[in-house]
Amino acid sequence: MTDKPNQFLDIAVPGVTNLKPYVPGKPISELERELGITDSVKLASNENPLGCSELAKAAIQAELADVALYPDGGGVALRTALAAKHNVAPNCITLGNGSNDVLDMIARVFLAPGYESLFSQYAFAVYPISSQAVGATLNIVPAKDYGHDLEEMLNRVGEKTRVVWIANPNNPTGTWLNSEELEGFIAAVPGNVIVVVDEAYIEYVDEADYPDASLWLDKYPNLIVTRTFSKSYGLASLRVGYGLAHPDITDLLNRVRQPFNVNSMALAAALAALDDQTFIQRSVETNRQGMAQLTSAFEAMGLEYIPSVGNFVTVDLGRSAAEIDQALLRAGCITRPVANYGLPNHLRITVGLENQNSRVLAALKQALAG
Ligand SMILES: *Cc1c(COP(=O)(O)O)cnc(C)c1O
C-alpha cells in the first residue's frame, strides 16, 4: 500500500479511524517465495501440526459435489450434534465463520458508541478490534503476572459496561483461570453485563481445576461461551466455530449473523470431526510432549517463558524479539512476535511436531548466539 494518509479517513465511522488491522502469522508460501526455499516451518498461528481428522477430510470430499449450492443457513446438522455434545438445546448455539465471527456478532449486538468493552491487557487481539469497530470504549485492565486481574476487572465493571471478554486460557500468554476464580467472577458481574468466555484451547488444557464454563450456562444467562474447530480440531482454514448461550442471547446474535456464514465443507467437516475424538486425544498428547520439549529447552537456554496450558508458549528473549524473529525467518522458521500485544521482548511459539520444535529451537539458539 502507500504511506500517504488515507484520504477517506474522515468519512469512515469513528471506531474504524483508529483501528489497526489484525496481523496474522506470515504465510508459509510467502516466506518460501522470498527465501527460495521449500522446507520452512510455521509455528506461528496455533494450528494443529497433525492436520485434521481423516473423517473430516472425507466429509469435505463428499461436499465437493454440491459446491454450487448455498450451505444450510441454519447449520441444523452441526447444531444438533453440538447441542447433544453440550447437553443444551439447539437454540443455544450460534455458528460462526470461525469463532471470530461469533465474537464480532457479540460486539455488534451489545456494543456501540457510549458503551464499554472490558478486557485484560494482553487479551486476544480480536476483542479490541471487534469492540472498536462498532465504536465502543475500550476498558483495558492491567494484567497480573501476564494473566487476568479479576478483582480489578470487577472493580471496573460500571454502568456503561456491556461486554467483558475473557479467553481461558488466554492467547497470547497461555495463562488460565481456575474454576473458583472464574465462576466467582461471573457470579459477581451484574446480570445485564455479558461475559464472554472464549474457550478456543479447551481441549488442550488438562489442569484438574480448569473449568468448562459451558456447564454454567443455566446458572448465568448473561454468559456466552465460544469454541472453535480451528485449533485442536485442525480445521482453521475452513473457518468454523460457535457460541453457546441462553436462547435469548442466541436469538439476538442470529439477528446480525450473515445468512450463510458457515460454508458446506466447514459444516460437514466439523460434524465429522466431532466423531473423531481419537484424533483429538492424539493431538493433545502430541502437544503435551512438544510443550515439554520446548519448555525444557528454554530452561536449558536460560530463557524465561510464560507457563501455558494451550498449544503455544510465549518466551521472553530478554531483548527485542524483532531481530531474532528476522533471523528465524531467514532460517525458514515462522514464529509469532507479539510486540503488537505490548510484549516486544517475547515470541509466541506454537507447539509443533518434535522435528519442527527442534528446528525452531536450533534456529533460536543460533539467532541468540549470533
Ligand atoms: C485462535 C483463537 C480463536 C479462534 O479463532 P477462529 O476464528 O475460531 O479461528 C479464538 N479465540 C482465541 C483466544 C484464539 O486464540
Short mmCIF file of C-alpha atoms and ligand atoms in Angstrom, two decimals:
data_model
loop_
_atom_site.label_atom_id
_atom_site.label_comp_id
_atom_site.label_asym_id
_atom_site.label_seq_id
_atom_site.Cartn_x
_atom_site.Cartn_y
_atom_site.Cartn_z
CA MET A 1 0.00 0.00 0.00
CA THR A 2 1.15 3.59 0.48
CA ASP A 3 2.45 5.75 3.30
CA LYS A 4 0.13 8.64 2.41
CA PRO A 5 -2.64 9.36 4.89
CA ASN A 6 -5.88 7.64 3.95
CA GLN A 7 -7.98 10.17 2.02
CA PHE A 8 -11.26 8.59 3.14
CA LEU A 9 -10.42 8.52 6.84
CA ASP A 10 -12.69 11.48 7.57
CA ILE A 11 -15.80 9.75 6.28
CA ALA A 12 -15.14 6.36 7.94
CA VAL A 13 -17.12 5.69 11.11
CA PRO A 14 -15.28 6.87 14.26
CA GLY A 15 -14.43 3.39 15.55
CA VAL A 16 -12.62 2.45 12.38
CA THR A 17 -10.47 5.57 12.24
CA ASN A 18 -8.11 4.37 14.96
CA LEU A 19 -8.29 0.71 14.13
CA LYS A 20 -5.18 -1.23 13.19
CA PRO A 21 -5.70 -4.40 11.17
CA TYR A 22 -5.09 -7.77 12.80
CA VAL A 23 -1.57 -9.01 11.99
CA PRO A 24 -1.65 -12.70 11.06
CA GLY A 25 1.33 -15.04 11.08
CA LYS A 26 3.35 -14.85 7.88
CA PRO A 27 2.06 -17.43 5.39
CA ILE A 28 4.48 -20.26 4.55
CA SER A 29 4.07 -19.65 0.81
CA GLU A 30 5.14 -16.03 1.17
CA LEU A 31 8.30 -16.83 3.16
CA GLU A 32 9.27 -19.65 0.82
CA ARG A 33 8.87 -17.38 -2.19
CA GLU A 34 11.02 -14.71 -0.52
CA LEU A 35 13.77 -17.12 0.50
CA GLY A 36 13.53 -19.51 -2.44
CA ILE A 37 13.17 -22.47 -0.06
CA THR A 38 10.57 -25.21 0.30
CA ASP A 39 11.13 -26.60 3.76
CA SER A 40 10.08 -23.81 6.08
CA VAL A 41 8.40 -24.46 9.43
CA LYS A 42 5.46 -22.42 10.65
CA LEU A 43 4.81 -22.43 14.36
CA ALA A 44 3.05 -19.08 14.39
CA SER A 45 -0.72 -19.46 14.39
CA ASN A 46 -1.51 -22.19 16.90
CA GLU A 47 -2.57 -24.58 14.15
CA ASN A 48 -2.64 -28.33 14.70
CA PRO A 49 0.64 -29.84 13.39
CA LEU A 50 -1.14 -33.17 12.83
CA GLY A 51 -3.57 -31.59 10.38
CA CYS A 52 -7.16 -32.73 10.85
CA SER A 53 -9.14 -35.93 11.23
CA GLU A 54 -9.35 -38.23 8.20
CA LEU A 55 -13.11 -38.31 8.79
CA ALA A 56 -13.20 -34.55 8.26
CA LYS A 57 -11.22 -34.85 5.02
CA ALA A 58 -13.64 -37.46 3.69
CA ALA A 59 -16.59 -35.24 4.61
CA ILE A 60 -15.03 -32.32 2.71
CA GLN A 61 -14.53 -34.53 -0.35
CA ALA A 62 -18.14 -35.61 -0.24
CA GLU A 63 -19.33 -32.00 -0.12
CA LEU A 64 -17.46 -31.05 -3.30
CA ALA A 65 -20.31 -32.36 -5.43
CA ASP A 66 -22.66 -29.70 -4.07
CA VAL A 67 -20.34 -26.74 -4.13
CA ALA A 68 -22.75 -24.80 -6.38
CA LEU A 69 -25.43 -24.84 -3.71
CA TYR A 70 -25.76 -22.48 -0.78
CA PRO A 71 -24.97 -24.14 2.54
CA ASP A 72 -27.65 -24.89 5.11
CA GLY A 73 -28.01 -21.41 6.57
CA GLY A 74 -29.29 -22.83 9.83
CA GLY A 75 -26.46 -25.35 10.13
CA VAL A 76 -29.03 -27.77 11.52
CA ALA A 77 -26.99 -30.98 11.46
CA LEU A 78 -23.96 -29.43 13.13
CA ARG A 79 -26.04 -27.50 15.65
CA THR A 80 -27.93 -30.67 16.56
CA ALA A 81 -24.68 -32.55 17.13
CA LEU A 82 -23.23 -29.70 19.18
CA ALA A 83 -26.42 -29.47 21.22
CA ALA A 84 -26.06 -33.15 22.08
CA LYS A 85 -22.37 -32.75 22.89
CA HIS A 86 -23.04 -29.88 25.27
CA ASN A 87 -26.37 -31.11 26.55
CA VAL A 88 -28.14 -27.89 25.59
CA ALA A 89 -30.98 -27.07 23.18
CA PRO A 90 -30.03 -26.29 19.56
CA ASN A 91 -31.36 -22.75 20.06
CA CYS A 92 -28.44 -22.14 22.44
CA ILE A 93 -25.93 -22.47 19.58
CA THR A 94 -24.73 -19.81 17.17
CA LEU A 95 -22.46 -20.99 14.38
CA GLY A 96 -19.73 -18.69 13.17
CA ASN A 97 -17.29 -18.36 10.31
CA GLY A 98 -14.64 -19.14 12.88
CA SER A 99 -15.37 -18.21 16.48
CA ASN A 100 -14.04 -14.83 15.43
CA ASP A 101 -17.31 -14.30 13.59
CA VAL A 102 -19.26 -15.02 16.79
CA LEU A 103 -17.09 -12.54 18.71
CA ASP A 104 -17.91 -9.97 16.05
CA MET A 105 -21.65 -10.70 16.32
CA ILE A 106 -21.44 -10.21 20.09
CA ALA A 107 -19.83 -6.81 19.59
CA ARG A 108 -22.44 -5.78 17.04
CA VAL A 109 -25.32 -6.81 19.28
CA PHE A 110 -24.11 -5.45 22.59
CA LEU A 111 -21.62 -2.66 21.88
CA ALA A 112 -21.89 0.80 20.33
CA PRO A 113 -20.54 4.31 21.00
CA GLY A 114 -21.08 5.17 24.65
CA TYR A 115 -20.81 1.54 25.77
CA GLU A 116 -17.77 -0.04 27.30
CA SER A 117 -15.95 -3.21 26.37
CA LEU A 118 -13.84 -4.60 29.19
CA PHE A 119 -10.89 -6.98 28.94
CA SER A 120 -7.39 -7.57 30.23
CA GLN A 121 -4.09 -6.27 28.95
CA TYR A 122 -2.61 -8.98 26.66
CA ALA A 123 -6.10 -10.25 25.84
CA PHE A 124 -6.78 -11.77 22.41
CA ALA A 125 -6.43 -9.08 19.69
CA VAL A 126 -9.89 -9.64 18.26
CA TYR A 127 -11.65 -8.23 21.37
CA PRO A 128 -10.35 -4.68 20.85
CA ILE A 129 -10.79 -4.88 17.07
CA SER A 130 -14.43 -6.03 17.20
CA SER A 131 -15.23 -3.59 20.02
CA GLN A 132 -13.56 -0.60 18.43
CA ALA A 133 -15.09 -1.28 15.03
CA VAL A 134 -18.54 -0.65 16.49
CA GLY A 135 -17.35 2.47 18.31
CA ALA A 136 -17.33 1.14 21.88
CA THR A 137 -14.93 2.47 24.50
CA LEU A 138 -12.18 0.04 25.49
CA ASN A 139 -11.55 -0.51 29.19
CA ILE A 140 -8.25 -2.38 29.34
CA VAL A 141 -7.33 -3.72 32.77
CA PRO A 142 -3.60 -4.10 33.57
CA ALA A 143 -2.57 -7.74 33.73
CA LYS A 144 -1.33 -9.53 36.83
CA ASP A 145 1.57 -11.92 36.14
CA TYR A 146 0.56 -11.77 32.45
CA GLY A 147 -2.89 -13.09 33.39
CA HIS A 148 -6.26 -11.62 34.35
CA ASP A 149 -6.60 -9.41 37.43
CA LEU A 150 -10.19 -10.41 38.07
CA GLU A 151 -10.52 -8.25 41.16
CA GLU A 152 -9.61 -5.13 39.25
CA MET A 153 -11.74 -6.20 36.30
CA LEU A 154 -14.71 -6.48 38.61
CA ASN A 155 -13.93 -3.04 40.08
CA ARG A 156 -14.06 -1.61 36.60
CA VAL A 157 -17.44 -3.05 35.65
CA GLY A 158 -19.63 0.04 35.56
CA GLU A 159 -22.89 1.39 34.25
CA LYS A 160 -21.64 1.58 30.69
CA THR A 161 -20.02 -1.85 30.63
CA ARG A 162 -21.85 -4.17 28.27
CA VAL A 163 -19.34 -6.92 27.47
CA VAL A 164 -16.46 -8.47 29.41
CA TRP A 165 -14.18 -10.74 27.38
CA ILE A 166 -12.06 -13.49 28.92
CA ALA A 167 -10.11 -16.09 26.99
CA ASN A 168 -9.43 -19.13 29.14
CA PRO A 169 -6.66 -19.94 28.52
CA ASN A 170 -5.62 -16.60 27.13
CA ASN A 171 -3.83 -16.11 23.85
CA PRO A 172 -1.01 -14.94 23.54
CA THR A 173 0.02 -15.61 27.15
CA GLY A 174 -1.34 -19.13 27.75
CA THR A 175 -2.40 -18.13 31.27
CA TRP A 176 -5.59 -19.61 32.68
CA LEU A 177 -8.20 -19.15 35.39
CA ASN A 178 -9.37 -21.94 37.65
CA SER A 179 -12.96 -22.87 38.28
CA GLU A 180 -13.35 -21.00 41.54
CA GLU A 181 -11.77 -17.78 40.26
CA LEU A 182 -13.73 -17.70 37.03
CA GLU A 183 -17.11 -18.67 38.42
CA GLY A 184 -16.67 -16.27 41.34
CA PHE A 185 -16.11 -13.51 38.82
CA ILE A 186 -19.08 -14.40 36.61
CA ALA A 187 -21.35 -14.65 39.65
CA ALA A 188 -20.28 -11.19 40.80
CA VAL A 189 -20.83 -9.46 37.44
CA PRO A 190 -24.30 -7.89 37.14
CA GLY A 191 -26.75 -9.91 35.06
CA ASN A 192 -27.08 -7.14 32.47
CA VAL A 193 -23.40 -7.33 31.53
CA ILE A 194 -22.44 -10.00 29.00
CA VAL A 195 -19.49 -12.20 29.99
CA VAL A 196 -17.77 -13.93 27.09
CA VAL A 197 -15.60 -16.91 27.97
CA ASP A 198 -13.54 -17.84 24.93
CA GLU A 199 -12.51 -21.50 25.17
CA ALA A 200 -10.57 -21.80 21.90
CA TYR A 201 -7.94 -24.06 23.51
CA ILE A 202 -10.07 -26.02 25.98
CA GLU A 203 -9.21 -29.47 24.56
CA TYR A 204 -5.53 -28.93 25.35
CA VAL A 205 -5.98 -27.99 28.98
CA ASP A 206 -5.52 -30.76 31.44
CA GLU A 207 -5.33 -28.96 34.81
CA ALA A 208 -7.64 -30.53 37.40
CA ASP A 209 -9.43 -27.32 38.40
CA TYR A 210 -9.74 -25.86 34.91
CA PRO A 211 -13.42 -25.11 34.27
CA ASP A 212 -15.63 -25.85 31.29
CA ALA A 213 -17.70 -22.66 31.50
CA SER A 214 -20.36 -24.11 29.20
CA LEU A 215 -21.58 -26.12 32.20
CA TRP A 216 -22.61 -22.83 33.86
CA LEU A 217 -24.91 -21.60 31.10
CA ASP A 218 -28.07 -22.46 33.05
CA LYS A 219 -26.87 -20.57 36.08
CA TYR A 220 -25.72 -17.42 34.29
CA PRO A 221 -27.98 -16.30 31.43
CA ASN A 222 -25.56 -13.44 30.65
CA LEU A 223 -22.75 -15.90 29.84
CA ILE A 224 -21.56 -16.66 26.30
CA VAL A 225 -19.02 -19.42 25.75
CA THR A 226 -17.18 -19.63 22.44
CA ARG A 227 -15.46 -22.66 20.93
CA THR A 228 -13.62 -23.27 17.70
CA PHE A 229 -12.71 -26.02 15.25
CA SER A 230 -9.56 -24.07 14.28
CA LYS A 231 -7.19 -25.31 16.97
CA SER A 232 -7.25 -28.91 18.25
CA TYR A 233 -9.70 -29.98 15.51
CA GLY A 234 -7.27 -28.73 12.86
CA LEU A 235 -9.85 -27.03 10.64
CA ALA A 236 -8.51 -23.46 10.77
CA SER A 237 -8.74 -22.86 7.04
CA LEU A 238 -12.42 -23.79 6.84
CA ARG A 239 -13.43 -21.17 9.42
CA VAL A 240 -15.92 -22.69 11.80
CA GLY A 241 -16.63 -22.01 15.45
CA TYR A 242 -19.64 -21.46 17.67
CA GLY A 243 -21.13 -19.69 20.61
CA LEU A 244 -23.12 -21.30 23.42
CA ALA A 245 -25.56 -19.04 25.21
CA HIS A 246 -29.08 -18.54 26.53
CA PRO A 247 -31.69 -18.78 23.72
CA ASP A 248 -32.50 -15.07 24.11
CA ILE A 249 -28.85 -14.14 23.51
CA THR A 250 -28.65 -16.65 20.67
CA ASP A 251 -31.74 -15.03 19.13
CA LEU A 252 -30.03 -11.61 19.17
CA LEU A 253 -26.77 -12.97 17.73
CA ASN A 254 -28.71 -14.59 14.92
CA ARG A 255 -30.29 -11.26 14.01
CA VAL A 256 -26.89 -9.96 12.89
CA ARG A 257 -25.46 -13.25 11.62
CA GLN A 258 -24.93 -13.36 7.86
CA PRO A 259 -27.43 -15.79 6.30
CA PHE A 260 -24.86 -18.31 5.03
CA ASN A 261 -21.90 -17.53 7.24
CA VAL A 262 -20.60 -21.10 7.50
CA ASN A 263 -19.88 -22.95 4.27
CA SER A 264 -20.93 -26.51 3.48
CA MET A 265 -17.46 -28.01 3.71
CA ALA A 266 -16.90 -26.41 7.09
CA LEU A 267 -20.27 -27.67 8.36
CA ALA A 268 -19.62 -31.21 7.11
CA ALA A 269 -16.02 -31.33 8.29
CA ALA A 270 -16.87 -30.05 11.75
CA LEU A 271 -19.66 -32.57 12.11
CA ALA A 272 -17.36 -35.42 11.09
CA ALA A 273 -14.50 -34.14 13.25
CA LEU A 274 -16.70 -34.27 16.36
CA ASP A 275 -16.89 -38.02 15.86
CA ASP A 276 -13.14 -38.49 15.89
CA GLN A 277 -12.17 -37.88 19.49
CA THR A 278 -9.22 -40.25 19.00
CA PHE A 279 -7.71 -37.60 16.76
CA ILE A 280 -8.20 -35.00 19.49
CA GLN A 281 -6.55 -37.28 22.06
CA ARG A 282 -3.60 -37.82 19.74
CA SER A 283 -3.33 -34.07 19.17
CA VAL A 284 -3.40 -33.37 22.89
CA GLU A 285 -0.73 -35.99 23.56
CA THR A 286 1.49 -34.62 20.78
CA ASN A 287 1.04 -31.18 22.27
CA ARG A 288 1.92 -32.37 25.77
CA GLN A 289 5.20 -33.85 24.54
CA GLY A 290 6.01 -30.86 22.35
CA MET A 291 5.30 -28.41 25.15
CA ALA A 292 7.72 -30.31 27.40
CA GLN A 293 10.32 -30.32 24.63
CA LEU A 294 10.07 -26.55 24.11
CA THR A 295 9.94 -25.53 27.75
CA SER A 296 12.81 -27.76 28.84
CA ALA A 297 14.89 -26.33 26.00
CA PHE A 298 14.01 -22.78 27.10
CA GLU A 299 15.09 -23.66 30.62
CA ALA A 300 18.37 -25.08 29.35
CA MET A 301 18.89 -21.88 27.36
CA GLY A 302 18.18 -19.75 30.41
CA LEU A 303 15.07 -18.21 28.82
CA GLU A 304 12.00 -17.36 30.86
CA TYR A 305 8.62 -18.27 29.44
CA ILE A 306 5.03 -17.74 30.46
CA PRO A 307 3.70 -21.11 31.65
CA SER A 308 1.00 -22.05 29.15
CA VAL A 309 -1.82 -24.59 29.12
CA GLY A 310 -2.55 -24.08 25.42
CA ASN A 311 -0.81 -25.30 22.26
CA PHE A 312 1.64 -22.42 22.24
CA VAL A 313 4.16 -20.88 24.60
CA THR A 314 5.38 -17.31 24.84
CA VAL A 315 9.04 -16.97 25.62
CA ASP A 316 10.91 -13.94 26.91
CA LEU A 317 14.08 -13.39 24.88
CA GLY A 318 15.36 -10.77 27.30
CA ARG A 319 15.89 -8.41 24.37
CA SER A 320 13.92 -7.09 21.44
CA ALA A 321 12.36 -10.03 19.62
CA ALA A 322 12.26 -8.20 16.29
CA GLU A 323 15.78 -9.08 15.07
CA ILE A 324 15.55 -12.59 16.43
CA ASP A 325 12.32 -13.00 14.52
CA GLN A 326 14.09 -11.81 11.36
CA ALA A 327 16.93 -14.28 11.92
CA LEU A 328 14.42 -17.09 12.47
CA LEU A 329 12.64 -16.17 9.24
CA ARG A 330 15.93 -16.29 7.34
CA ALA A 331 16.39 -19.77 8.78
CA GLY A 332 12.94 -20.71 7.45
CA CYS A 333 11.16 -20.60 10.81
CA ILE A 334 7.96 -18.61 11.23
CA THR A 335 7.01 -17.84 14.82
CA ARG A 336 4.93 -15.02 16.19
CA PRO A 337 6.33 -11.75 17.51
CA VAL A 338 3.89 -10.23 19.98
CA ALA A 339 5.04 -6.60 20.12
CA ASN A 340 1.53 -5.65 18.96
CA TYR A 341 0.33 -7.05 22.29
CA GLY A 342 2.79 -4.87 24.20
CA LEU A 343 5.27 -7.73 24.61
CA PRO A 344 8.22 -6.57 22.45
CA ASN A 345 10.73 -9.00 24.01
CA HIS A 346 8.55 -12.07 23.67
CA LEU A 347 7.99 -14.55 20.89
CA ARG A 348 4.96 -16.83 20.80
CA ILE A 349 5.79 -20.28 19.51
CA THR A 350 3.13 -22.82 18.58
CA VAL A 351 3.85 -26.33 19.79
CA GLY A 352 4.71 -28.37 16.70
CA LEU A 353 5.89 -31.87 15.93
CA GLU A 354 9.16 -32.94 17.51
CA ASN A 355 11.25 -32.22 14.40
CA GLN A 356 9.56 -28.83 13.90
CA ASN A 357 10.21 -27.86 17.51
CA SER A 358 13.84 -28.98 17.20
CA ARG A 359 14.31 -26.96 14.06
CA VAL A 360 12.91 -23.78 15.62
CA LEU A 361 14.88 -24.32 18.84
CA ALA A 362 18.12 -24.77 16.90
CA ALA A 363 17.45 -21.63 14.86
CA LEU A 364 16.58 -19.74 18.04
CA LYS A 365 19.81 -20.82 19.72
CA GLN A 366 21.80 -19.73 16.72
CA ALA A 367 19.97 -16.40 16.44
CA LEU A 368 20.53 -15.62 20.12
CA ALA A 369 24.21 -16.54 19.87
CA GLY A 370 24.82 -14.61 16.66
C1 LIG B 1 -7.34 -18.84 17.70
C2 LIG B 1 -8.29 -18.20 18.65
C3 LIG B 1 -9.64 -18.15 18.37
C4 LIG B 1 -10.19 -18.90 17.19
O1 LIG B 1 -10.47 -18.13 16.12
P1 LIG B 1 -11.28 -18.79 14.93
O2 LIG B 1 -11.94 -17.59 14.35
O3 LIG B 1 -12.26 -19.75 15.52
O4 LIG B 1 -10.29 -19.43 14.03
C5 LIG B 1 -10.50 -17.56 19.27
N1 LIG B 1 -10.04 -17.06 20.42
C6 LIG B 1 -8.74 -17.13 20.75
C7 LIG B 1 -8.30 -16.62 22.06
C8 LIG B 1 -7.84 -17.68 19.86
O5 LIG B 1 -6.54 -17.71 20.17
#
